Amino acid sequence: MKKIYLDNAATTPLRHEVIAEMTQVLQNDFGNPSSTHSFGRSAKNILESSRKSIAKILGCAAQELIFTANATEASNWILTSAVKDLKIQRIITSKIEHHATLYTVKNLQQQYGIEVDYVKILPSGAVDATHLVDLLSKSPNTLVSLMQVNNEIGTVLDIEKIGRICHQHHALFHCDTVQAVGKTEYNLQDIPVDFIVASAHKFHGPKGIGFAYVKKGIVLQPLLFGGEQEKGLRAGTEAVHQVAGMAKALELASTNLESERNYITELKNYCITELQTHFPEIKINGEVTFYNILNVLLPFSEEKTAMILFNLDMKGIAVSRGSACQSGSVKPSHVLAEILAEEDLKKPSLRISFSHYNTKEDIDALIDGLKGI
Ligand code: PLP
């Protein structure tokens, strides 16, 4: 049975060039980057050339990038240090953020008594910028945390516009860019954003590695103490092969960005057309969505909700459940709960997320699989 992977917002398959790069580093450059001998220097070299390569692609300085285990760690660090060390007393975020942000902010609220406000989400899934301006006019020492591309419905934030609003009101801006890095262009030196975060496994790189971008001039303090790695901001021996794999993955993503974006956009449009042809009552959750994420409300009864992922999985097709119960959990999606009416929330929604490895045949198989339910 041919297996079909349409869950690329959850994670992506590694590019073979990335595996080759990591294998080469594992075999030849096992030194500890903190060692002063040639083995260490060679490892350090890989680390720093990777950092430079990532910085060049993102349009920032290499010193502004701190390697972390993943984006969850990067956001936890940034938000926590902003409260503890930059004296942030209030965070404005939204109810459709990833739990890496939402649960960190909740924890900071409980631990440090900071004020938390949630900006309104419009029925389209977009952030209500007028409400953000209202909220920002209230009190100083504020940080705004809003994601660029929503991982469940794919709605896109205009980070330039939101960043400008934040800076006009002297607020710091943390943007969870996990779903967008490697899939869109950046020139961070020109964007009014103070912090972004990424995880390599979302752009065909390895798991267990990510980074935080911290704008020059902002001084955070570490969460982890120990060695002097990452300028003392993130202690612990660096995973050199992971960093090299992440840099390679971003280089390839950047080189192929335009052609892969065009290809994936066409696939997504094909998927929408096919779904609408075979299931005319289907509805798309969220308006103006990113090119590799499609979240649809299926015109199936509530009773079928539980069966859909199981039936597709039996046919070797991997997608993600959008509502009612998230994969394995009985909780409704906190994102769809913000934009759907009560009765629609009970119905089955599906998140289909694409990569350049997918084909129209994969989509045909998905449609066949859905027709069989
Ligand atoms: N933010 C978004 C938007 C995500 O989609 C994810 C992963 O699903 C994360 C943060 C957390 O990434 P990681 O689990 O790699 O730390």
Short mmCIF file of C-alpha atoms and ligand atoms in Angstrom, two decimals:
data_model
loop_
_atom_site.label_atom_id
_atom_site.label_comp_id
_atom_site.label_asym_id
_atom_site.label_seq_id
_atom_site.Cartn_x
_atom_site.Cartn_y
_atom_site.Cartn_z
CA MET A 1 0.00 0.00 0.00
CA LYS A 2 1.38 3.43 -0.97
CA LYS A 3 1.36 5.68 2.05
CA ILE A 4 0.24 9.27 1.58
CA TYR A 5 1.41 12.04 3.88
CA LEU A 6 -0.78 15.13 3.94
CA ASP A 7 0.09 16.34 7.44
CA ASN A 8 3.01 18.68 6.71
CA ALA A 9 1.93 21.28 9.27
CA ALA A 10 2.64 18.66 11.96
CA THR A 11 6.07 17.81 10.63
CA THR A 12 7.79 17.30 7.28
CA PRO A 13 9.93 14.55 5.79
CA LEU A 14 13.67 15.33 5.69
CA ARG A 15 15.22 16.20 2.34
CA HIS A 16 17.81 13.60 1.38
CA GLU A 17 20.49 16.31 1.09
CA VAL A 18 19.80 17.17 4.74
CA ILE A 19 20.29 13.57 5.82
CA ALA A 20 23.53 13.44 3.80
CA GLU A 21 24.79 16.65 5.44
CA MET A 22 23.95 15.46 8.95
CA THR A 23 25.49 12.04 8.36
CA GLN A 24 28.67 13.65 7.13
CA VAL A 25 28.87 15.86 10.24
CA LEU A 26 28.11 12.91 12.54
CA GLN A 27 30.84 10.87 10.93
CA ASN A 28 33.54 13.49 10.61
CA ASP A 29 32.87 16.33 13.00
CA PHE A 30 32.01 14.86 16.36
CA GLY A 31 34.11 17.37 18.27
CA ASN A 32 32.69 19.54 21.04
CA PRO A 33 32.50 23.12 19.72
CA SER A 34 33.77 24.40 23.09
CA SER A 35 37.05 22.43 22.81
CA THR A 36 40.02 24.44 21.66
CA HIS A 37 41.74 21.63 19.70
CA SER A 38 41.21 21.02 16.00
CA PHE A 39 38.21 18.69 16.52
CA GLY A 40 36.46 21.36 18.54
CA ARG A 41 37.42 24.14 16.16
CA SER A 42 36.06 22.18 13.23
CA ALA A 43 32.72 21.65 15.02
CA LYS A 44 32.60 25.32 16.03
CA ASN A 45 33.23 26.25 12.44
CA ILE A 46 30.18 24.26 11.29
CA LEU A 47 28.07 25.85 13.99
CA GLU A 48 29.06 29.40 13.07
CA SER A 49 28.89 28.93 9.31
CA SER A 50 25.39 27.44 9.78
CA ARG A 51 24.39 30.46 11.85
CA LYS A 52 25.71 32.82 9.17
CA SER A 53 23.89 30.94 6.43
CA ILE A 54 20.56 31.07 8.31
CA ALA A 55 21.09 34.75 9.14
CA LYS A 56 21.79 35.61 5.49
CA ILE A 57 18.57 33.91 4.38
CA LEU A 58 16.51 35.70 7.04
CA GLY A 59 18.17 39.09 6.54
CA CYS A 60 19.50 39.46 10.07
CA ALA A 61 22.88 39.38 11.83
CA ALA A 62 24.27 35.98 12.89
CA GLN A 63 24.57 37.27 16.49
CA GLU A 64 20.79 37.74 16.57
CA LEU A 65 20.19 33.96 16.27
CA ILE A 66 20.28 31.64 19.29
CA PHE A 67 19.97 27.90 18.68
CA THR A 68 17.44 26.06 20.86
CA ALA A 69 16.02 22.53 20.93
CA ASN A 70 12.83 23.68 19.19
CA ALA A 71 10.41 26.58 18.84
CA THR A 72 8.59 25.67 22.06
CA GLU A 73 11.79 26.25 24.02
CA ALA A 74 12.52 29.45 22.09
CA SER A 75 9.09 30.94 22.85
CA ASN A 76 9.20 29.82 26.50
CA TRP A 77 12.57 31.50 26.87
CA ILE A 78 11.65 34.75 25.14
CA LEU A 79 8.33 35.25 26.92
CA THR A 80 9.67 34.26 30.33
CA SER A 81 12.77 36.44 30.10
CA ALA A 82 10.70 39.35 28.78
CA VAL A 83 8.62 39.21 31.96
CA LYS A 84 11.48 38.49 34.38
CA ASP A 85 14.23 40.62 32.89
CA LEU A 86 12.63 43.22 30.60
CA LYS A 87 9.92 43.98 33.15
CA ILE A 88 7.03 43.25 30.81
CA GLN A 89 3.86 43.55 32.89
CA ARG A 90 1.29 42.78 30.26
CA ILE A 91 1.05 40.36 27.33
CA ILE A 92 -1.44 40.73 24.51
CA THR A 93 -1.95 37.54 22.56
CA SER A 94 -4.86 35.71 20.89
CA LYS A 95 -6.88 32.61 21.68
CA ILE A 96 -5.80 30.94 18.44
CA GLU A 97 -2.08 30.85 19.22
CA HIS A 98 -0.18 27.58 19.51
CA HIS A 99 -0.12 26.10 23.01
CA ALA A 100 3.64 26.81 23.14
CA THR A 101 2.59 30.45 23.50
CA LEU A 102 -0.77 30.13 25.24
CA TYR A 103 0.37 27.83 28.06
CA THR A 104 3.58 29.81 28.59
CA VAL A 105 1.60 33.04 28.89
CA LYS A 106 -0.87 31.37 31.33
CA ASN A 107 2.03 30.15 33.41
CA LEU A 108 3.58 33.64 33.50
CA GLN A 109 0.23 35.07 34.52
CA GLN A 110 0.02 32.63 37.45
CA GLN A 111 3.67 32.93 38.45
CA TYR A 112 4.29 36.66 38.02
CA GLY A 113 0.77 38.11 38.09
CA ILE A 114 1.16 39.79 34.69
CA GLU A 115 -1.93 41.10 32.95
CA VAL A 116 -3.04 39.12 29.89
CA ASP A 117 -5.36 40.38 27.16
CA TYR A 118 -6.63 38.48 24.15
CA VAL A 119 -7.10 40.37 20.91
CA LYS A 120 -10.36 39.57 19.10
CA ILE A 121 -10.32 37.09 16.25
CA LEU A 122 -12.64 37.92 13.35
CA PRO A 123 -14.88 35.17 11.87
CA SER A 124 -12.40 34.98 8.97
CA GLY A 125 -9.76 33.83 11.47
CA ALA A 126 -7.83 37.11 11.12
CA VAL A 127 -6.66 39.23 14.05
CA ASP A 128 -8.81 42.32 14.64
CA ALA A 129 -6.14 45.02 14.23
CA THR A 130 -8.51 47.78 15.45
CA HIS A 131 -9.00 45.92 18.71
CA LEU A 132 -5.24 45.50 19.02
CA VAL A 133 -4.79 49.28 18.72
CA ASP A 134 -7.45 49.77 21.44
CA LEU A 135 -5.72 47.30 23.73
CA LEU A 136 -2.33 48.87 23.11
CA SER A 137 -3.54 52.34 24.08
CA LYS A 138 -4.08 51.11 27.66
CA SER A 139 -0.84 50.52 29.52
CA PRO A 140 2.93 50.52 29.01
CA ASN A 141 5.46 47.66 29.38
CA THR A 142 3.53 45.45 27.01
CA LEU A 143 4.58 42.58 24.76
CA VAL A 144 2.40 41.39 21.88
CA SER A 145 2.63 37.72 20.91
CA LEU A 146 0.86 36.79 17.67
CA MET A 147 1.64 34.04 15.21
CA GLN A 148 2.36 34.61 11.53
CA VAL A 149 0.64 31.52 10.09
CA ASN A 150 -1.90 29.63 12.13
CA ASN A 151 -0.95 25.95 12.26
CA GLU A 152 -4.55 24.70 12.23
CA ILE A 153 -6.37 26.93 9.75
CA GLY A 154 -3.46 28.63 7.96
CA THR A 155 -4.65 32.23 8.41
CA VAL A 156 -1.85 34.74 7.83
CA LEU A 157 -0.88 37.75 9.92
CA ASP A 158 0.53 40.83 8.20
CA ILE A 159 3.61 41.00 10.42
CA GLU A 160 4.84 44.30 8.99
CA LYS A 161 1.54 46.01 9.79
CA ILE A 162 1.16 44.43 13.24
CA GLY A 163 4.83 45.11 14.03
CA ARG A 164 4.39 48.76 13.09
CA ILE A 165 1.33 49.06 15.35
CA CYS A 166 3.24 47.44 18.24
CA HIS A 167 6.24 49.72 17.86
CA GLN A 168 4.09 52.85 17.48
CA HIS A 169 2.73 51.93 20.93
CA HIS A 170 6.19 51.07 22.31
CA ALA A 171 5.28 47.40 22.74
CA LEU A 172 7.63 44.51 22.00
CA PHE A 173 6.49 42.10 19.29
CA HIS A 174 7.08 38.32 19.51
CA CYS A 175 5.94 36.45 16.43
CA ASP A 176 5.62 32.65 16.27
CA THR A 177 6.83 32.11 12.71
CA VAL A 178 7.07 28.31 12.98
CA GLN A 179 4.74 27.55 10.06
CA ALA A 180 6.21 30.23 7.80
CA VAL A 181 10.01 29.96 8.11
CA GLY A 182 11.34 28.12 5.06
CA LYS A 183 8.11 28.82 3.22
CA THR A 184 8.23 32.58 2.81
CA GLU A 185 10.84 35.33 2.40
CA TYR A 186 12.09 37.46 5.29
CA ASN A 187 14.23 40.52 5.62
CA LEU A 188 14.26 40.77 9.38
CA GLN A 189 16.35 43.94 9.48
CA ASP A 190 13.46 45.77 7.81
CA ILE A 191 10.54 44.17 9.68
CA PRO A 192 9.43 45.72 12.99
CA VAL A 193 9.58 42.44 14.88
CA ASP A 194 11.64 41.85 18.02
CA PHE A 195 11.54 38.07 18.33
CA ILE A 196 10.75 35.20 16.00
CA VAL A 197 11.02 31.44 16.56
CA ALA A 198 11.41 28.40 14.31
CA SER A 199 11.67 24.59 14.38
CA ALA A 200 13.69 22.88 11.64
CA HIS A 201 11.36 19.87 11.34
CA LYS A 202 8.67 22.10 9.85
CA PHE A 203 10.86 22.87 6.81
CA HIS A 204 12.23 19.41 5.96
CA GLY A 205 14.98 19.57 8.56
CA PRO A 206 15.61 17.45 11.66
CA LYS A 207 13.56 17.40 14.87
CA GLY A 208 15.19 18.59 18.09
CA ILE A 209 16.59 21.84 16.74
CA GLY A 210 15.23 25.34 16.29
CA PHE A 211 16.18 28.92 16.92
CA ALA A 212 15.17 32.19 18.46
CA TYR A 213 15.80 35.50 16.69
CA VAL A 214 16.32 38.28 19.22
CA LYS A 215 16.69 41.75 17.74
CA LYS A 216 20.01 43.47 18.40
CA GLY A 217 19.86 45.66 21.50
CA ILE A 218 17.39 43.46 23.41
CA VAL A 219 19.15 41.68 26.26
CA LEU A 220 17.47 38.52 27.52
CA GLN A 221 18.75 36.33 30.35
CA PRO A 222 19.08 32.53 30.10
CA LEU A 223 16.56 29.92 31.22
CA LEU A 224 19.22 27.21 31.35
CA PHE A 225 22.44 27.68 33.27
CA GLY A 226 25.71 25.89 32.74
CA GLY A 227 28.26 26.43 30.00
CA GLU A 228 28.92 29.50 27.95
CA GLN A 229 27.34 28.14 24.79
CA GLU A 230 25.24 30.52 22.69
CA LYS A 231 26.86 33.55 24.39
CA GLY A 232 25.78 32.09 27.74
CA LEU A 233 22.12 32.42 26.74
CA ARG A 234 21.50 28.70 26.19
CA ALA A 235 23.85 26.43 28.09
CA GLY A 236 24.46 22.86 26.93
CA THR A 237 26.73 21.29 24.30
CA GLU A 238 25.43 22.22 20.88
CA ALA A 239 23.95 19.51 18.62
CA VAL A 240 26.26 20.33 15.72
CA HIS A 241 24.74 17.82 13.26
CA GLN A 242 21.24 19.11 13.98
CA VAL A 243 22.33 22.72 13.43
CA ALA A 244 24.08 21.76 10.17
CA GLY A 245 20.93 19.88 9.07
CA MET A 246 18.74 22.89 9.91
CA ALA A 247 20.99 25.25 7.93
CA LYS A 248 21.02 22.88 4.95
CA ALA A 249 17.23 22.51 5.09
CA LEU A 250 16.74 26.28 5.13
CA GLU A 251 19.23 26.79 2.28
CA LEU A 252 17.35 24.29 0.12
CA ALA A 253 13.98 25.71 1.12
CA SER A 254 15.18 29.17 0.19
CA THR A 255 16.69 28.10 -3.16
CA ASN A 256 13.51 26.27 -4.16
CA LEU A 257 11.03 28.60 -2.49
CA GLU A 258 9.40 30.11 -5.54
CA SER A 259 8.99 26.92 -7.55
CA GLU A 260 7.82 24.89 -4.54
CA ARG A 261 5.38 27.61 -3.49
CA ASN A 262 3.90 27.69 -7.00
CA TYR A 263 3.68 23.90 -7.10
CA ILE A 264 2.06 23.60 -3.66
CA THR A 265 -0.38 26.46 -4.38
CA GLU A 266 -1.52 24.62 -7.48
CA LEU A 267 -1.94 21.40 -5.50
CA LYS A 268 -3.99 23.15 -2.84
CA ASN A 269 -6.23 24.71 -5.49
CA TYR A 270 -6.66 21.30 -7.10
CA CYS A 271 -7.59 19.83 -3.73
CA ILE A 272 -10.18 22.57 -3.10
CA THR A 273 -11.72 22.07 -6.57
CA GLU A 274 -11.89 18.30 -6.16
CA LEU A 275 -13.37 18.54 -2.66
CA GLN A 276 -16.00 21.02 -3.89
CA THR A 277 -16.84 18.80 -6.86
CA HIS A 278 -17.32 15.65 -4.79
CA PHE A 279 -18.68 17.25 -1.61
CA PRO A 280 -20.50 20.43 -2.75
CA GLU A 281 -21.48 21.36 0.81
CA ILE A 282 -17.91 21.45 2.06
CA LYS A 283 -16.81 24.68 3.80
CA ILE A 284 -13.31 26.07 4.16
CA ASN A 285 -12.41 27.11 7.72
CA GLY A 286 -10.60 30.46 7.71
CA GLU A 287 -10.26 32.99 4.90
CA VAL A 288 -7.07 34.03 3.11
CA THR A 289 -4.97 31.10 4.18
CA PHE A 290 -1.33 30.13 3.69
CA TYR A 291 -0.54 28.10 0.59
CA ASN A 292 0.21 24.78 2.27
CA ILE A 293 -2.62 24.53 4.81
CA LEU A 294 -6.27 23.75 4.10
CA ASN A 295 -8.82 23.22 6.86
CA VAL A 296 -12.25 22.03 5.74
CA LEU A 297 -15.55 21.38 7.43
CA LEU A 298 -16.87 18.12 5.98
CA PRO A 299 -20.58 17.70 5.29
CA PHE A 300 -20.63 14.48 7.33
CA SER A 301 -22.69 13.67 10.38
CA GLU A 302 -21.26 14.11 13.86
CA GLU A 303 -21.24 10.33 14.34
CA LYS A 304 -18.75 9.97 11.53
CA THR A 305 -16.29 12.34 13.15
CA ALA A 306 -14.45 9.68 15.10
CA MET A 307 -14.19 7.32 12.13
CA ILE A 308 -12.72 9.64 9.54
CA LEU A 309 -9.07 9.75 10.57
CA PHE A 310 -9.17 6.05 11.44
CA ASN A 311 -10.62 5.10 8.04
CA LEU A 312 -8.15 7.28 6.16
CA ASP A 313 -5.29 5.91 8.24
CA MET A 314 -6.36 2.35 7.36
CA LYS A 315 -5.93 3.39 3.73
CA GLY A 316 -2.47 4.77 4.45
CA ILE A 317 -3.55 8.43 4.26
CA ALA A 318 -2.29 10.78 6.97
CA VAL A 319 -4.14 14.04 7.60
CA SER A 320 -4.99 15.81 10.80
CA ARG A 321 -8.28 16.19 12.51
CA GLY A 322 -9.43 19.79 12.64
CA SER A 323 -12.16 19.71 15.24
CA ALA A 324 -14.27 17.79 17.72
CA CYS A 325 -11.41 15.68 19.00
CA GLN A 326 -7.86 16.58 18.10
CA SER A 327 -5.74 13.56 17.32
CA GLY A 328 -6.24 11.29 20.31
CA SER A 329 -7.82 13.93 22.53
CA VAL A 330 -11.47 14.62 23.16
CA LYS A 331 -11.05 18.38 23.45
CA PRO A 332 -12.41 20.51 20.61
CA SER A 333 -9.82 22.51 18.71
CA HIS A 334 -9.23 25.79 20.57
CA VAL A 335 -8.68 27.48 17.19
CA LEU A 336 -11.89 26.33 15.51
CA ALA A 337 -13.79 27.08 18.74
CA GLU A 338 -12.95 30.76 18.13
CA ILE A 339 -14.31 30.94 14.59
CA LEU A 340 -17.02 28.30 14.19
CA ALA A 341 -20.62 28.22 15.40
CA GLU A 342 -21.41 25.65 18.09
CA GLU A 343 -23.15 23.23 15.70
CA ASP A 344 -20.32 23.39 13.14
CA LEU A 345 -17.75 22.77 15.82
CA LYS A 346 -19.32 19.38 16.49
CA LYS A 347 -19.04 18.39 12.84
CA PRO A 348 -15.87 16.86 11.46
CA SER A 349 -13.19 19.23 10.19
CA LEU A 350 -9.99 18.07 8.56
CA ARG A 351 -6.61 19.78 8.24
CA ILE A 352 -4.84 18.86 5.01
CA SER A 353 -1.31 20.25 4.77
CA PHE A 354 0.89 19.90 1.71
CA SER A 355 4.55 19.82 0.76
CA HIS A 356 6.40 19.70 -2.56
CA TYR A 357 6.58 15.90 -2.16
CA ASN A 358 2.79 15.59 -2.64
CA THR A 359 1.16 14.93 -6.00
CA LYS A 360 -2.31 15.23 -7.52
CA GLU A 361 -2.56 11.44 -7.16
CA ASP A 362 -2.25 11.86 -3.39
CA ILE A 363 -5.22 14.19 -3.48
CA ASP A 364 -7.21 11.81 -5.68
CA ALA A 365 -6.54 9.07 -3.12
CA LEU A 366 -7.72 11.36 -0.32
CA ILE A 367 -10.94 12.14 -2.18
CA ASP A 368 -11.52 8.42 -2.83
CA GLY A 369 -10.84 7.72 0.82
CA LEU A 370 -13.37 10.35 1.90
CA LYS A 371 -15.96 9.09 -0.56
CA GLY A 372 -15.69 5.65 1.03
CA ILE A 373 -16.69 6.99 4.48
N1 PLP B 1 4.12 27.11 16.92
C1 PLP B 1 3.45 26.60 15.89
C2 PLP B 1 2.62 27.51 15.05
C3 PLP B 1 3.51 25.25 15.59
O1 PLP B 1 2.82 24.75 14.55
C4 PLP B 1 4.31 24.42 16.41
C5 PLP B 1 4.36 22.97 16.18
O2 PLP B 1 3.36 22.35 15.86
C6 PLP B 1 5.02 25.01 17.47
C7 PLP B 1 4.89 26.35 17.70
C8 PLP B 1 5.91 24.20 18.36
O3 PLP B 1 6.93 23.62 17.62
P1 PLP B 1 7.85 22.51 18.30
O4 PLP B 1 6.92 21.44 18.80
O5 PLP B 1 8.73 22.03 17.20
O6 PLP B 1 8.58 23.17 19.39
#
